[in-house]
Tab-separated table of C-alpha atoms in Angstrom:
chain	number	residue	atom	x	y	z
A	1	ALA	CA	-14.191	40.809	-154.497
A	2	VAL	CA	-17.285	39.676	-152.551
A	3	SER	CA	-20.209	41.955	-153.589
A	4	GLN	CA	-22.544	43.392	-150.639
A	5	ASP	CA	-26.060	45.357	-151.134
A	6	ILE	CA	-25.835	48.750	-149.676
A	7	GLU	CA	-28.374	51.132	-148.938
A	8	VAL	CA	-28.167	54.577	-150.476
A	9	ASP	CA	-28.821	57.586	-148.116
A	10	LYS	CA	-29.188	61.539	-148.003
A	11	ASP	CA	-25.531	61.845	-147.811
A	12	ASP	CA	-25.115	59.932	-150.737
A	13	LEU	CA	-27.686	61.624	-152.718
A	14	ASP	CA	-25.952	65.083	-151.917
A	15	THR	CA	-22.432	63.423	-153.160
A	16	PHE	CA	-24.560	62.496	-156.359
A	17	GLU	CA	-25.624	65.909	-156.723
A	18	ARG	CA	-22.029	67.606	-155.932
A	19	ARG	CA	-20.346	65.172	-158.461
A	20	LEU	CA	-22.931	66.059	-161.129
A	21	SER	CA	-22.268	69.622	-160.617
A	22	GLU	CA	-18.523	68.757	-160.656
A	23	VAL	CA	-18.837	66.982	-164.079
A	24	GLN	CA	-20.926	69.760	-165.543
A	25	ALA	CA	-18.428	72.313	-164.323
A	26	ALA	CA	-15.522	70.517	-166.071
A	27	PHE	CA	-17.547	69.927	-169.197
A	28	THR	CA	-18.264	73.408	-169.435
A	29	ALA	CA	-14.815	74.404	-168.777
A	30	GLU	CA	-13.421	72.069	-171.295
A	31	ASP	CA	-11.156	70.391	-168.777
A	32	HIS	CA	-10.634	67.120	-169.828
A	33	ALA	CA	-8.316	65.958	-167.116
A	34	ALA	CA	-11.201	66.761	-164.585
A	35	LEU	CA	-13.587	64.806	-166.759
A	36	ARG	CA	-11.195	61.674	-166.815
A	37	ARG	CA	-11.053	62.397	-163.133
A	38	LEU	CA	-14.700	62.207	-162.493
A	39	SER	CA	-16.160	60.026	-164.774
A	40	THR	CA	-15.828	56.608	-166.621
A	41	PRO	CA	-13.454	56.086	-169.568
A	42	GLU	CA	-16.716	55.381	-171.829
A	43	MET	CA	-18.475	58.717	-170.590
A	44	VAL	CA	-15.051	60.562	-170.974
A	45	SER	CA	-15.005	59.374	-174.712
A	46	TYR	CA	-18.728	60.878	-175.069
A	47	PHE	CA	-18.150	64.129	-173.561
A	48	SER	CA	-14.925	64.474	-175.674
A	49	GLU	CA	-16.566	63.996	-178.775
A	50	GLU	CA	-19.353	66.326	-177.837
A	51	LEU	CA	-16.764	69.041	-177.038
A	52	ALA	CA	-15.031	68.508	-180.131
A	53	ASP	CA	-18.027	68.988	-182.232
A	54	ASN	CA	-18.901	71.871	-180.486
A	55	ALA	CA	-15.766	73.402	-181.096
A	56	THR	CA	-15.909	72.724	-184.731
A	57	ARG	CA	-19.089	74.333	-184.820
A	58	GLY	CA	-17.421	77.465	-182.955
A	59	LEU	CA	-20.043	77.031	-179.950
A	60	ARG	CA	-19.234	76.717	-176.210
A	61	ASN	CA	-21.554	74.763	-173.929
A	62	GLU	CA	-22.530	76.186	-170.869
A	63	VAL	CA	-24.221	74.473	-167.836
A	64	ARG	CA	-24.319	75.814	-164.246
A	65	ASP	CA	-26.459	75.972	-161.394
A	66	VAL	CA	-27.187	72.067	-161.252
A	67	HIS	CA	-29.755	71.177	-158.731
A	68	LEU	CA	-30.662	67.051	-158.544
A	69	VAL	CA	-34.433	66.807	-158.474
A	70	SER	CA	-34.851	62.978	-158.403
A	71	ALA	CA	-32.738	59.946	-157.970
A	72	ASP	CA	-34.156	56.560	-158.822
A	73	ILE	CA	-31.520	54.013	-157.532
A	74	ALA	CA	-31.673	50.697	-159.442
A	75	GLU	CA	-28.882	48.872	-157.222
A	76	ALA	CA	-26.133	49.757	-154.847
A	77	TRP	CA	-23.205	47.600	-153.655
A	78	ARG	CA	-19.978	47.435	-152.040
A	79	GLU	CA	-16.744	45.844	-153.458
A	80	GLY	CA	-14.184	45.943	-151.016
A	81	ASP	CA	-13.383	49.303	-150.055
A	82	THR	CA	-15.565	50.759	-152.940
A	83	ASP	CA	-19.442	51.612	-153.025
A	84	TYR	CA	-21.233	51.579	-156.664
A	85	ALA	CA	-24.616	52.588	-157.469
A	86	THR	CA	-26.782	52.492	-160.590
A	87	ALA	CA	-29.034	55.251	-160.743
A	88	ALA	CA	-31.249	57.487	-163.296
A	89	PHE	CA	-31.031	61.333	-162.300
A	90	GLY	CA	-33.202	64.011	-163.053
A	91	TYR	CA	-31.931	67.266	-162.522
A	92	GLU	CA	-32.526	71.015	-163.502
A	93	SER	CA	-29.751	73.239	-164.540
A	94	VAL	CA	-29.138	76.534	-166.786
A	95	ASP	CA	-27.771	74.835	-170.098
A	96	VAL	CA	-27.216	77.377	-172.935
A	97	MET	CA	-24.649	77.090	-176.180
A	98	ARG	CA	-22.744	80.209	-176.468
A	99	ASP	CA	-20.702	81.367	-179.781
A	100	ARG	CA	-17.178	81.302	-179.013
A	101	ALA	CA	-16.212	84.278	-180.616
A	102	THR	CA	-18.828	86.409	-179.055
A	103	GLY	CA	-19.875	84.889	-175.760
A	104	ARG	CA	-23.819	85.383	-177.628
A	105	ILE	CA	-26.086	82.806	-176.716
A	106	VAL	CA	-27.453	80.741	-179.699
A	107	GLU	CA	-29.312	78.061	-177.801
A	108	GLY	CA	-30.968	77.998	-174.578
A	109	GLU	CA	-31.807	80.756	-172.313
A	110	ASP	CA	-29.925	82.230	-169.471
């Protein structure tokens, strides 16, 4: 496919923030199907490994209230009908680790 450079605008950044929130929600819910739908296979393997490690330690990671603070777009392009972008995100969120059995926070602050 022929590659064409594109500009990233406010709507794209809103989409990035929404997708980031969706990924974090899927991670919190330990929803592997949603993670596969929202992420690349490489990222799904990282997420799955971390979720398995958390479960082994009796923990559950809860991430919520995700807000995109910055996006440094390295490149953006279109191939056929699909748009791509390589970006580094800065974001804020509430990120806590809870004991699976009690729900007690063991890392982070609510």
